[in-house]
CSV table of C-alpha atoms and ligand atoms in Angstrom, one decimal:
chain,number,residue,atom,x,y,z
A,66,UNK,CA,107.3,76.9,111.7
A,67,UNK,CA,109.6,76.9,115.1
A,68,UNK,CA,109.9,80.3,116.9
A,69,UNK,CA,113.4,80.5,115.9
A,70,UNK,CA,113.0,79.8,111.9
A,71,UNK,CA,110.2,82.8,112.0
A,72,UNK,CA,112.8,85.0,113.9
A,73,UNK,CA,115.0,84.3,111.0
A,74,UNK,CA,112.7,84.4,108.1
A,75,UNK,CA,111.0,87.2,109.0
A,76,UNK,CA,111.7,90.3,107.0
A,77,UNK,CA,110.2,94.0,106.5
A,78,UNK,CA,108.1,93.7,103.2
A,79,UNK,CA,108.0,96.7,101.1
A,80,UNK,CA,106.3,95.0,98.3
A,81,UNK,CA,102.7,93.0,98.5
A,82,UNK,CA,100.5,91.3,96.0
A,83,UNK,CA,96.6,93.3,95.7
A,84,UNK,CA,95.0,89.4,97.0
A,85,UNK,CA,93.1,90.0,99.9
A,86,UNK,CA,94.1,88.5,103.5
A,87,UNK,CA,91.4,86.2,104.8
A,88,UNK,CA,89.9,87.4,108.0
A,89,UNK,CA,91.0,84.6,109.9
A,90,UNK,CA,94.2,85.4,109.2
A,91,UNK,CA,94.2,88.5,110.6
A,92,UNK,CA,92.0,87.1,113.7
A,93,UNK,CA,95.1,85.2,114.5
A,94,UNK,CA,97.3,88.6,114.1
A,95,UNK,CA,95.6,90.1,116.6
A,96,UNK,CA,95.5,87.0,118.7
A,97,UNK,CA,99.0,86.7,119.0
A,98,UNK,CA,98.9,90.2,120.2
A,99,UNK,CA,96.4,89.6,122.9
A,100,UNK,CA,98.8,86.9,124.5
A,101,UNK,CA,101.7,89.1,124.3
A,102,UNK,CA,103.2,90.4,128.1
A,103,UNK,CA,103.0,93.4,129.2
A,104,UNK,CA,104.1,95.7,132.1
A,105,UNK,CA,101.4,94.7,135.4
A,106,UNK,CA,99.5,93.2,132.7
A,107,UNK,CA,97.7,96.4,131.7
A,108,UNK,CA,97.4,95.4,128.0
A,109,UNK,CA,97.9,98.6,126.9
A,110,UNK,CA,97.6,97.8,123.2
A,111,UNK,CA,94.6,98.7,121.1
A,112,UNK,CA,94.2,98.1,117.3
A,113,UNK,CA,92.4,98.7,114.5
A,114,UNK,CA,92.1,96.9,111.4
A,115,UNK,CA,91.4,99.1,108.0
A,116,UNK,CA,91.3,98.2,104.5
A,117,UNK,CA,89.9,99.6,101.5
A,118,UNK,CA,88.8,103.3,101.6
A,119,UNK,CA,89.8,103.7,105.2
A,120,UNK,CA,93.3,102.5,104.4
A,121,UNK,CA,93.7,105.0,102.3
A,122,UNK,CA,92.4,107.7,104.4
A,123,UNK,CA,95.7,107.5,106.6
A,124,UNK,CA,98.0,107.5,103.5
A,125,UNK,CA,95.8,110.9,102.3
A,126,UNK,CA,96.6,112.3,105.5
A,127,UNK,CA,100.4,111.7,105.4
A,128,UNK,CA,100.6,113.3,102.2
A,129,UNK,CA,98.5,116.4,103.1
A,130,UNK,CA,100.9,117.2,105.6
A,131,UNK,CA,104.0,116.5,103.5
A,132,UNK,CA,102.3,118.7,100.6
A,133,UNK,CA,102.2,121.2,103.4
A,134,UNK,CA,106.4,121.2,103.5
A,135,UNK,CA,108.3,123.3,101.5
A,136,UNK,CA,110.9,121.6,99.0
A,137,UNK,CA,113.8,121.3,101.6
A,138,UNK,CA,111.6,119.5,104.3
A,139,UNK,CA,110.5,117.0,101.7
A,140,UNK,CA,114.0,116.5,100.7
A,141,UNK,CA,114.3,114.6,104.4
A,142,UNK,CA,111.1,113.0,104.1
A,143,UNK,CA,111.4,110.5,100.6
A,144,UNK,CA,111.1,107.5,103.1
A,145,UNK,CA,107.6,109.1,104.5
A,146,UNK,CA,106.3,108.9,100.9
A,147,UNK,CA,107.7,105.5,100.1
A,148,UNK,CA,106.4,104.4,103.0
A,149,UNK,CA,103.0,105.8,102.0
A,150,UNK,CA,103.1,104.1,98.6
A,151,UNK,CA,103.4,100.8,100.6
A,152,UNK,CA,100.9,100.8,102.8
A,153,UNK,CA,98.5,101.9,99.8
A,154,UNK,CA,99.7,98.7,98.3
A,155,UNK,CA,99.4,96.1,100.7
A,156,UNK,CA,95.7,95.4,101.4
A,157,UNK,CA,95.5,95.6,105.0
A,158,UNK,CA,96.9,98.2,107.9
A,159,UNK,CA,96.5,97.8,111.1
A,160,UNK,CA,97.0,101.0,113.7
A,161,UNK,CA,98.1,100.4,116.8
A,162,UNK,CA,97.5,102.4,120.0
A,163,UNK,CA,98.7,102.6,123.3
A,164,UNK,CA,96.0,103.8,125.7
A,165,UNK,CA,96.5,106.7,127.9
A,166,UNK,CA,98.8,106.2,131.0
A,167,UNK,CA,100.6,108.1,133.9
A,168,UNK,CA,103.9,109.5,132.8
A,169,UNK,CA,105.3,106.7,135.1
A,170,UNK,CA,104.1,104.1,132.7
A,171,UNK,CA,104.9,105.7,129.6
A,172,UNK,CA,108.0,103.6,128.8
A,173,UNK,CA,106.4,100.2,130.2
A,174,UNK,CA,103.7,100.3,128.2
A,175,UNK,CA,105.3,102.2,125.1
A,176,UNK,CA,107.9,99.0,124.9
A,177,UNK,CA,104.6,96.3,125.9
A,178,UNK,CA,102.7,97.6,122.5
A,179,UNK,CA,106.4,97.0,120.7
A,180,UNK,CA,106.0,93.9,121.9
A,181,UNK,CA,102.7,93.2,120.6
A,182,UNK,CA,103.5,95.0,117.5
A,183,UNK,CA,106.7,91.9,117.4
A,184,UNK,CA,104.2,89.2,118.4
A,185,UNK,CA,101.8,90.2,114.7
A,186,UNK,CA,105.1,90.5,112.9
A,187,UNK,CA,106.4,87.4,113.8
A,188,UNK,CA,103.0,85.5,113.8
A,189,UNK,CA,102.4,87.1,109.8
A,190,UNK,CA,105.9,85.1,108.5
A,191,UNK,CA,104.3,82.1,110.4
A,192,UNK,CA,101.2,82.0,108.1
A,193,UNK,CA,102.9,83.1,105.4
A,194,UNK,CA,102.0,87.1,105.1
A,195,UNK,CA,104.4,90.2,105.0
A,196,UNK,CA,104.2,92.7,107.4
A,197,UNK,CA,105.8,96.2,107.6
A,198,UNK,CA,106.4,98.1,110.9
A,199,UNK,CA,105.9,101.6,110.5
A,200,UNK,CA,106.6,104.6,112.4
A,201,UNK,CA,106.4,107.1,109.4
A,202,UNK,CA,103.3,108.0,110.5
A,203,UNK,CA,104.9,109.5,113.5
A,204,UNK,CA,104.3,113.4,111.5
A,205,UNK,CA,100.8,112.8,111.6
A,206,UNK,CA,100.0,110.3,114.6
A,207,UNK,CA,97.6,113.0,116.2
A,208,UNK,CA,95.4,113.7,112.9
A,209,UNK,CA,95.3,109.9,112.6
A,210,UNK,CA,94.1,109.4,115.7
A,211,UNK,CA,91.6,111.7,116.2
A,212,UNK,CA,90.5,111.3,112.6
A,213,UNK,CA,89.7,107.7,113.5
A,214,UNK,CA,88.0,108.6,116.7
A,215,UNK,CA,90.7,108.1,119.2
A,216,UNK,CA,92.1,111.6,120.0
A,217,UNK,CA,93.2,110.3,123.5
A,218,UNK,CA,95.0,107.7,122.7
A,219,UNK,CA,98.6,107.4,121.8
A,220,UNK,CA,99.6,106.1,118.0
A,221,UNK,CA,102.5,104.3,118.1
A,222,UNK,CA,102.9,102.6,114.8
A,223,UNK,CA,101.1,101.1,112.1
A,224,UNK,CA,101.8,97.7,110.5
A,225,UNK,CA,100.9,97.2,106.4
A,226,UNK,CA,100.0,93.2,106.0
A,227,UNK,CA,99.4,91.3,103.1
A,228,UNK,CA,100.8,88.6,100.8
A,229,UNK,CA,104.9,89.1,100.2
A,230,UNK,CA,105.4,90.1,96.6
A,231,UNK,CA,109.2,90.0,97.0
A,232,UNK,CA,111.4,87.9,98.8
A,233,UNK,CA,114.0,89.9,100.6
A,234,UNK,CA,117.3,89.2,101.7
A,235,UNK,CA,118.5,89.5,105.4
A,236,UNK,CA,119.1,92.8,106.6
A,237,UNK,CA,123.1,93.1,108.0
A,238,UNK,CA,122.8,93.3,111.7
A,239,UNK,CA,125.6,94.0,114.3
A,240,UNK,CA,127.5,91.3,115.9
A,241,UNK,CA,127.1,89.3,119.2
A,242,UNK,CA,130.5,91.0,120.6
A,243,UNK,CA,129.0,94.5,119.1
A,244,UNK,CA,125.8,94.4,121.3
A,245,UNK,CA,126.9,92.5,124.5
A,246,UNK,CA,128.4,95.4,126.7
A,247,UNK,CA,131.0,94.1,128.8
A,248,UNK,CA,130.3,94.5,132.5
A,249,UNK,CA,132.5,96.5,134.2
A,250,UNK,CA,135.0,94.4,137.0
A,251,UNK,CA,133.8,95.4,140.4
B,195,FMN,C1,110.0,100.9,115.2
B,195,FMN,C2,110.2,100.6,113.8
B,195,FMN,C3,109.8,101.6,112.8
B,195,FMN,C4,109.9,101.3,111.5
B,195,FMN,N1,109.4,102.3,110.6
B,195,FMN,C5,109.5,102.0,109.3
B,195,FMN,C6,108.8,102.9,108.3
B,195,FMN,O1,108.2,103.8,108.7
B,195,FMN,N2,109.0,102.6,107.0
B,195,FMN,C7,109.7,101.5,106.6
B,195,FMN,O2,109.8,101.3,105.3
B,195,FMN,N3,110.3,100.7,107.4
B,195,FMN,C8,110.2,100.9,108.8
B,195,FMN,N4,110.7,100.0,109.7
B,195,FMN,C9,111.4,98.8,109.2
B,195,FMN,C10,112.9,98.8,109.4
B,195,FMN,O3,113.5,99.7,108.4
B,195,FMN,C11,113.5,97.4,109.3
B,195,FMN,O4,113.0,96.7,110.3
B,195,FMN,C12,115.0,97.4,109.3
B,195,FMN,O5,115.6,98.1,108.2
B,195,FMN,C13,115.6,96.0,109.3
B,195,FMN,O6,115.0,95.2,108.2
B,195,FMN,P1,114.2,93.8,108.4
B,195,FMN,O7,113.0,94.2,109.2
B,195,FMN,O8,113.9,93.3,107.1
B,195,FMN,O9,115.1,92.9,109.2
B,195,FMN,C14,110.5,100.1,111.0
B,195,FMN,C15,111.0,99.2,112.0
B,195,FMN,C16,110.8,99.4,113.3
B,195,FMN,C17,111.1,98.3,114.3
């Protein structure tokens, strides 16, 4: 697949069949990542690959804490729990970190790891997977990470991966004219 087809094909995937991902699959997820730019090349990406048991470990922490809310907070958080019920279906989650960095570098290497995080997404619709972004996990980002063994570092997101059990349509997006500021005359 060109660059530019898996640009286009590539969509969020809410849905996945249970059929594991071969490991080399995922190798080449995290490859992709590894090659991806980043500000003075401080890689500031970490992962970490869960399935099984430890999968659902994150999802039993994002519903503690949303248990914890009383009946109007959970009102504005549906999309935490349906974002919970997908990443207990598809069979893989990666989490991804940012490693700890001067305030300086915050928003260098905060937009580096999107980067990365872009690189596995687009890399998945290459080999045929579905891949969710997720920042859901935002509530609970410091339990996760400390519950995994990483209370220094920084969660940024966490990606569900796994075989596409629906084929969704494109998403609207704005316009070229609608995202293309014109410069002002000097
Ligand atoms: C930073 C970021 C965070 C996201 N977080 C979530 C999430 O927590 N749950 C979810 O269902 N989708 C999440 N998404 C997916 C977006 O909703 C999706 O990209 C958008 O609606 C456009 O759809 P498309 O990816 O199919 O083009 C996230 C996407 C990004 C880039």
């Amino acid at each position: 697949m060109q660059l530019r087809e898996a640009i286009a094909a590539r969509r969020s995937i809410r849905k996945y069949f249970p059929q594991p991902v071969e490991p080399e699959k995922i190798e080449a997820l995290i490859e992709s990542a590894r090659l991806c730019q980043s500000g003075h090349n401080r890689q500031p990406w970490r992962f970490m690959v869960l399935t099984g048991e430890q999968k659902a470990e994150v999802t039993a922490i994002m519903r503690s804490y949303y248990d914890l809310l009383n009946s109007q907070q959970q009102a504005g958080m549906s999309s935490n729990v349906s974002t919970a019920r997908v990443m207990d279906e598809a069979p893989v989650l990666i989490l991804v970190f940012r490693i700890p960095c001067s305030e300086d570098d915050i928003v260098s290497d905060t937009v580096s790891v999107g980067a990365a995080i872009e690189h596995i997404c687009l890399t998945a619709t290459d080999l045929g997977l579905g891949a969710l972004w997720i920042r859901q996990t935002r509530f609970t980002e410091k339990f996760i990470a400390a519950s995994f063994g990483y209370p220094d570092m920084q969660m940024i997101s966490a990606l569900a991966v796994g075989y596409p059990a629906e084929a969704p349509a494109a998403r609207p997006r704005l316009g070229v004219q609608e995202i293309v500021l014109p410069a002002p005359e000097k």
